[in-house]
Short mmCIF file of C-alpha atoms and ligand atoms in Angstrom, two decimals:
data_model
loop_
_atom_site.label_atom_id
_atom_site.label_comp_id
_atom_site.label_asym_id
_atom_site.label_seq_id
_atom_site.Cartn_x
_atom_site.Cartn_y
_atom_site.Cartn_z
CA MET T 1 0.00 0.00 0.00
CA ARG T 2 1.34 3.44 -0.93
CA TYR T 3 0.43 4.96 2.42
CA LYS T 4 2.61 8.05 2.10
CA GLU T 5 1.13 9.24 -1.19
CA ILE T 6 -2.42 8.49 -0.10
CA VAL T 7 -2.10 10.21 3.29
CA GLU T 8 -0.51 13.29 1.68
CA GLU T 9 -3.08 13.47 -1.08
CA ILE T 10 -6.06 13.26 1.29
CA TYR T 11 -4.42 15.71 3.68
CA GLU T 12 -4.12 18.26 0.86
CA SER T 13 -7.73 17.75 -0.17
CA VAL T 14 -9.07 18.18 3.38
CA ILE T 15 -6.91 21.19 4.24
CA GLY T 16 -8.11 22.88 1.04
CA GLU T 17 -11.73 22.78 2.22
CA GLU T 18 -13.63 24.66 4.94
CA ASN T 19 -12.62 24.02 8.55
CA SER T 20 -15.99 23.81 10.28
CA GLY T 21 -16.80 23.36 13.94
CA ARG T 22 -15.79 24.89 17.25
CA LEU T 23 -12.98 24.52 19.78
CA ALA T 24 -13.80 22.85 23.10
CA THR T 25 -14.08 26.19 24.88
CA TYR T 26 -15.66 24.70 28.01
CA ILE T 27 -12.10 23.85 29.09
CA PRO T 28 -10.45 27.31 29.13
CA GLU T 29 -6.97 26.07 28.14
CA LEU T 30 -8.32 24.20 25.10
CA ALA T 31 -9.86 27.45 23.82
CA LYS T 32 -6.32 28.80 23.35
CA VAL T 33 -5.25 26.19 20.78
CA ASN T 34 -4.74 27.26 17.14
CA PRO T 35 -7.93 26.02 15.41
CA ASP T 36 -6.07 25.46 12.15
CA ASN T 37 -3.64 22.88 13.49
CA PHE T 38 -3.98 19.72 11.46
CA GLY T 39 -1.77 16.66 11.60
CA VAL T 40 -1.99 13.01 10.60
CA HIS T 41 0.23 10.08 11.52
CA LEU T 42 0.05 6.43 10.55
CA SER T 43 2.05 3.52 11.98
CA THR T 44 1.85 -0.02 10.66
CA ILE T 45 2.60 -3.17 12.61
CA ASP T 46 5.37 -3.78 10.03
CA GLY T 47 7.17 -0.67 11.25
CA GLU T 48 6.21 1.79 8.53
CA ASN T 49 5.54 5.38 9.63
CA VAL T 50 3.97 8.23 7.71
CA GLY T 51 3.29 11.71 9.08
CA VAL T 52 2.02 14.97 7.59
CA GLY T 53 1.21 18.48 8.83
CA ASP T 54 1.31 19.12 12.57
CA CYS T 55 1.92 15.46 13.39
CA CYS T 56 4.89 16.29 15.65
CA GLN T 57 3.10 18.83 17.80
CA ARG T 58 1.75 17.59 21.10
CA PHE T 59 -1.91 18.11 21.94
CA SER T 60 -4.28 17.23 24.76
CA ILE T 61 -5.51 13.70 24.05
CA GLN T 62 -8.46 14.05 26.47
CA SER T 63 -10.91 11.14 26.16
CA ILE T 64 -8.56 9.11 23.97
CA ALA T 65 -6.76 8.38 27.26
CA LYS T 66 -9.86 6.52 28.47
CA VAL T 67 -8.85 3.57 26.28
CA LEU T 68 -5.49 3.43 28.04
CA SER T 69 -6.96 3.60 31.54
CA LEU T 70 -9.45 0.89 30.58
CA SER T 71 -6.65 -1.29 29.25
CA LEU T 72 -4.73 -1.09 32.54
CA ALA T 73 -7.82 -1.71 34.68
CA TYR T 74 -8.85 -4.66 32.47
CA LYS T 75 -5.33 -6.09 32.58
CA LYS T 76 -5.31 -5.94 36.38
CA LEU T 77 -8.91 -6.85 37.25
CA GLY T 78 -9.91 -9.11 34.35
CA GLU T 79 -13.58 -9.84 33.69
CA ARG T 80 -14.66 -8.64 37.13
CA ILE T 81 -14.45 -5.13 35.69
CA TRP T 82 -17.81 -5.65 33.92
CA GLY T 83 -19.61 -5.87 37.24
CA ARG T 84 -18.97 -2.14 37.62
CA LEU T 85 -19.94 -0.86 34.17
CA GLY T 86 -21.64 -1.94 30.96
CA VAL T 87 -20.60 -2.47 27.34
CA GLU T 88 -23.53 -0.85 25.51
CA PRO T 89 -23.44 2.33 23.44
CA SER T 90 -25.17 5.06 25.45
CA GLY T 91 -26.61 7.05 22.56
CA THR T 92 -26.03 10.12 24.73
CA SER T 93 -23.34 12.79 24.86
CA PHE T 94 -20.07 12.04 26.63
CA ASN T 95 -20.95 13.98 29.79
CA SER T 96 -24.61 13.04 30.15
CA LEU T 97 -26.15 12.27 33.54
CA VAL T 98 -29.56 11.11 32.35
CA GLN T 99 -29.20 7.31 32.24
CA LEU T 100 -27.40 6.93 35.56
CA GLU T 101 -30.54 7.32 37.68
CA ALA T 102 -32.40 4.49 35.92
CA ASP T 103 -29.22 2.39 35.68
CA LYS T 104 -28.51 2.78 39.42
CA GLY T 105 -25.06 4.28 38.98
CA ILE T 106 -23.76 1.66 36.52
CA PRO T 107 -22.41 3.60 33.49
CA ARG T 108 -23.36 2.20 30.09
CA ASN T 109 -19.74 1.88 28.91
CA PRO T 110 -16.17 2.81 29.89
CA PHE T 111 -15.82 5.71 27.42
CA ILE T 112 -18.57 8.06 28.53
CA ASN T 113 -17.31 10.26 31.35
CA ALA T 114 -19.34 8.30 33.93
CA GLY T 115 -17.66 5.05 32.89
CA ALA T 116 -14.20 6.58 32.78
CA LEU T 117 -14.70 7.89 36.33
CA VAL T 118 -15.53 4.37 37.51
CA ILE T 119 -12.38 3.07 35.77
CA CYS T 120 -10.36 5.76 37.59
CA ASP T 121 -11.91 4.61 40.86
CA ILE T 122 -10.95 0.99 40.09
CA LEU T 123 -7.36 2.05 39.34
CA ILE T 124 -7.12 4.07 42.55
CA THR T 125 -8.06 0.93 44.47
CA LEU T 126 -5.57 -1.23 42.54
CA LEU T 127 -2.53 1.06 42.25
CA ASP T 128 -0.21 2.21 45.04
CA ASN T 129 0.39 5.63 43.48
CA PRO T 130 -2.33 5.96 40.82
CA LYS T 131 -1.08 8.99 38.86
CA GLU T 132 2.58 7.91 38.92
CA ASP T 133 1.86 4.22 38.26
CA PHE T 134 -0.46 5.02 35.36
CA LEU T 135 2.17 7.27 33.80
CA THR T 136 4.74 4.50 34.16
CA TYR T 137 2.33 2.14 32.35
CA ILE T 138 1.87 4.61 29.46
CA ARG T 139 5.60 5.29 29.21
CA ASP T 140 6.38 1.56 29.09
CA LEU T 141 3.59 0.95 26.60
CA SER T 142 4.93 3.60 24.25
CA ASP T 143 8.65 3.18 25.05
CA ASN T 144 8.62 6.91 25.60
CA PRO T 145 9.72 8.23 29.02
CA THR T 146 8.88 11.82 28.06
CA LEU T 147 5.09 11.36 27.99
CA ASP T 148 3.39 13.37 30.73
CA TYR T 149 0.25 14.98 32.08
CA SER T 150 -0.28 18.71 31.60
CA SER T 151 -0.91 20.26 35.01
CA VAL T 152 -2.08 23.45 33.26
CA ILE T 153 -4.82 21.61 31.40
CA ALA T 154 -5.77 19.40 34.35
CA GLU T 155 -6.16 22.46 36.60
CA SER T 156 -8.02 24.35 33.89
CA GLU T 157 -10.58 21.56 33.58
CA GLN T 158 -10.81 21.04 37.33
CA SER T 159 -11.66 24.74 37.78
CA VAL T 160 -14.83 24.36 35.68
CA GLY T 161 -15.46 20.61 35.96
CA TYR T 162 -18.95 20.93 37.42
CA ARG T 163 -20.57 18.18 35.35
CA ASN T 164 -17.84 15.65 36.09
CA ILE T 165 -17.94 16.60 39.78
CA ALA T 166 -21.71 16.04 39.72
CA LEU T 167 -21.33 12.73 37.85
CA CYS T 168 -18.75 11.38 40.27
CA HIS T 169 -20.76 12.27 43.38
CA PHE T 170 -23.95 10.92 41.81
CA ILE T 171 -22.29 7.57 41.07
CA LYS T 172 -20.86 7.57 44.60
CA SER T 173 -24.41 7.89 45.95
CA PHE T 174 -25.19 4.51 44.32
CA GLY T 175 -22.06 2.96 45.82
CA ASN T 176 -20.24 2.50 42.50
CA ILE T 177 -17.38 4.84 43.45
CA LYS T 178 -15.43 3.31 46.34
CA ASN T 179 -12.81 6.00 46.95
CA ASP T 180 -12.99 9.70 47.80
CA PRO T 181 -14.73 11.36 44.81
CA MET T 182 -12.28 14.27 44.88
CA GLU T 183 -9.37 11.84 44.53
CA VAL T 184 -11.15 10.10 41.63
CA LEU T 185 -11.77 13.44 39.91
CA ASP T 186 -8.15 14.55 40.37
CA PHE T 187 -6.96 11.33 38.72
CA TYR T 188 -9.57 11.69 35.95
CA PHE T 189 -8.62 15.30 35.12
CA ASN T 190 -4.94 14.33 34.99
CA LEU T 191 -5.70 11.32 32.80
CA CYS T 192 -7.52 13.57 30.33
CA SER T 193 -4.65 16.07 30.34
CA LEU T 194 -2.14 13.60 28.86
CA GLU T 195 -0.34 15.08 25.87
CA MET T 196 0.99 13.27 22.82
CA ASP T 197 1.84 14.12 19.24
CA GLY T 198 0.52 12.09 16.33
CA ARG T 199 3.45 9.73 16.19
CA GLU T 200 3.41 9.11 19.93
CA LEU T 201 -0.31 8.42 19.73
CA THR T 202 -0.10 5.88 16.91
CA HIS T 203 2.88 4.14 18.56
CA THR T 204 1.16 3.93 21.94
CA PHE T 205 -1.94 2.32 20.40
CA LEU T 206 -0.15 -0.18 18.15
CA PHE T 207 -0.67 -2.99 20.67
CA LEU T 208 -4.40 -2.86 19.87
CA ALA T 209 -3.60 -3.48 16.18
CA ASN T 210 -1.18 -6.23 17.11
CA GLY T 211 -3.31 -8.69 19.10
CA GLY T 212 -2.51 -7.03 22.44
CA ARG T 213 1.28 -7.13 22.03
CA LYS T 214 3.79 -4.34 21.63
CA LEU T 215 5.88 -4.68 18.48
CA ASP T 216 8.72 -6.13 20.58
CA GLY T 217 6.37 -8.99 21.56
CA THR T 218 5.56 -7.88 25.12
CA GLU T 219 1.99 -8.87 25.96
CA ILE T 220 -0.17 -6.00 27.26
CA LEU T 221 -3.56 -7.70 26.90
CA ASN T 222 -4.56 -11.17 25.75
CA GLY T 223 -6.29 -11.70 22.40
CA SER T 224 -9.79 -11.80 23.86
CA GLN T 225 -9.29 -8.61 25.88
CA THR T 226 -7.87 -6.87 22.80
CA LYS T 227 -10.87 -7.92 20.72
CA ARG T 228 -13.20 -6.56 23.37
CA ILE T 229 -11.49 -3.19 23.69
CA ASN T 230 -11.53 -2.77 19.91
CA ALA T 231 -15.21 -3.77 19.89
CA LEU T 232 -15.97 -1.13 22.51
CA MET T 233 -14.12 1.49 20.48
CA GLN T 234 -16.18 0.46 17.46
CA THR T 235 -19.51 0.74 19.26
CA CYS T 236 -18.90 3.45 21.87
CA GLY T 237 -15.77 5.42 20.88
CA PHE T 238 -17.64 8.45 19.53
CA TYR T 239 -20.57 8.63 21.96
CA ASP T 240 -23.77 9.49 20.12
CA GLU T 241 -21.83 9.64 16.86
CA SER T 242 -20.44 6.09 17.15
CA GLY T 243 -22.82 4.69 14.55
CA GLU T 244 -21.98 7.45 12.11
CA PHE T 245 -18.22 7.01 12.59
CA SER T 246 -18.61 3.29 12.02
CA PHE T 247 -20.76 3.97 8.95
CA LYS T 248 -18.34 6.47 7.43
CA VAL T 249 -14.94 5.15 8.54
CA GLY T 250 -15.45 1.51 9.48
CA LEU T 251 -12.70 1.22 12.09
CA PRO T 252 -12.58 1.02 15.88
CA GLY T 253 -11.62 4.46 17.13
CA LYS T 254 -11.67 6.95 19.95
CA SER T 255 -11.97 10.70 19.96
CA GLY T 256 -11.10 13.44 22.43
CA VAL T 257 -12.29 17.04 22.80
CA GLY T 258 -8.73 18.20 22.15
CA GLY T 259 -9.55 17.32 18.52
CA GLY T 260 -7.63 14.06 18.36
CA ILE T 261 -8.84 10.74 16.99
CA ILE T 262 -7.08 7.38 17.06
CA ALA T 263 -8.35 4.63 14.78
CA ILE T 264 -7.18 1.04 14.62
CA HIS T 265 -7.11 -1.49 11.83
CA PRO T 266 -6.45 -4.82 13.59
CA ASN T 267 -3.42 -6.62 12.13
CA ARG T 268 -2.46 -3.63 9.98
CA TYR T 269 -2.09 -0.10 11.35
CA THR T 270 -3.05 2.67 13.73
CA ILE T 271 -3.83 6.15 12.42
CA GLY T 272 -4.05 9.35 14.43
CA VAL T 273 -5.57 12.61 13.27
CA TRP T 274 -5.54 15.93 15.11
CA SER T 275 -7.61 18.96 14.18
CA PRO T 276 -9.06 20.89 17.14
CA LYS T 277 -12.37 22.13 15.71
CA LEU T 278 -15.18 19.82 16.83
CA ASN T 279 -18.56 19.04 15.37
CA ASP T 280 -21.77 19.23 17.44
CA LYS T 281 -21.10 15.80 18.96
CA GLY T 282 -17.67 16.86 20.26
CA ASN T 283 -15.61 14.97 17.66
CA SER T 284 -12.99 16.45 15.31
CA TYR T 285 -14.62 17.72 12.12
CA ARG T 286 -11.56 17.34 9.90
CA GLY T 287 -10.49 14.20 11.70
CA ILE T 288 -13.61 12.30 10.69
CA LYS T 289 -13.52 13.71 7.17
CA PHE T 290 -9.90 12.63 6.72
CA LEU T 291 -10.50 9.12 8.02
CA GLU T 292 -13.59 8.60 5.90
CA ARG T 293 -11.60 9.45 2.78
CA PHE T 294 -8.65 7.34 3.92
CA THR T 295 -10.58 4.10 4.47
CA THR T 296 -12.64 4.68 1.33
CA HIS T 297 -9.59 5.27 -0.83
CA THR T 298 -7.47 2.45 0.59
CA LYS T 299 -10.46 0.09 1.02
CA LEU T 300 -8.83 -0.69 4.38
CA SER T 301 -11.69 -0.64 6.83
CA ILE T 302 -12.60 -3.72 8.88
CA PHE T 303 -15.75 -4.23 6.80
O1 DON E 1 -14.39 15.19 30.89
C1 DON E 1 -14.34 15.91 29.91
O2 DON E 1 -15.28 16.62 29.58
C2 DON E 1 -13.05 15.92 29.11
N1 DON E 1 -11.91 15.85 29.97
C3 DON E 1 -13.01 14.77 28.15
C4 DON E 1 -14.18 14.70 27.20
C5 DON E 1 -13.83 14.18 25.85
O3 DON E 1 -12.70 14.23 25.41
C6 DON E 1 -14.97 13.72 25.02
N2 DON E 1 -14.51 13.32 23.71
N3 DON E 1 -14.84 13.60 22.62
#
């Protein structure tokens, strides 16, 4: 496959068109990002790498990090994790509170904020030093000791994080948060503040394209766990736009309100796109457009 030519050609076509959408201004620091940043990076499990545009500039990966926290909690707790949260698409926005009352504090899936908060709670119970130990996990996973949280972004979100604070306390009232909600929220805001550039993102996620193993053979998750995380990304990775992403792109993926998207083609590649302007569902406008053209042109979707 002539990945380089195809990625460059689609990049040029997308950048030549309108850049619709809005920055995630509800987090003050994210409102300061240049809305015209646009980068793409692809990594194959055979070791090929292709990058264009702002693919070497770090950005806030936000909810993309929820896949990584889930992977560590799943690795440590195994199937018992599903007693604390579901595996169904919510059909609601990422920060919705509405289903939790009827569902008695059991979030529909691990990628909506409610589910990610429960995963943070699980990790706080399991890890000695949650923030440090999680960072060590990410650095080992990516072979990149420079990866880090952004305290500026974490504090910025914490200062206005009213919905997440409400969600966490509401879930606590049902008994599905075991630790101090403020500790859970602090871990959650730091998790979301992780920064990566496109290349770091595609490298970190390669294990999900490689049956749960890093390219050096180290097992992160077993084959069944890897299948399940990819399935959750397929069905829940874009909240109430998950069906449309699947329809247009046809790959498991995960978005973040920093404007990043990671998508995975099992046994082939990972591809990361970053463009900060978001559509009404909170997903990168150019990111989805790029990926739709990429899988259409290459015929490399999972369907
Ligand atoms: O909790 C929040 O609102 C953000 N830290 C993360 C939300 C997010 O990235 C949703 N993704 N599209």
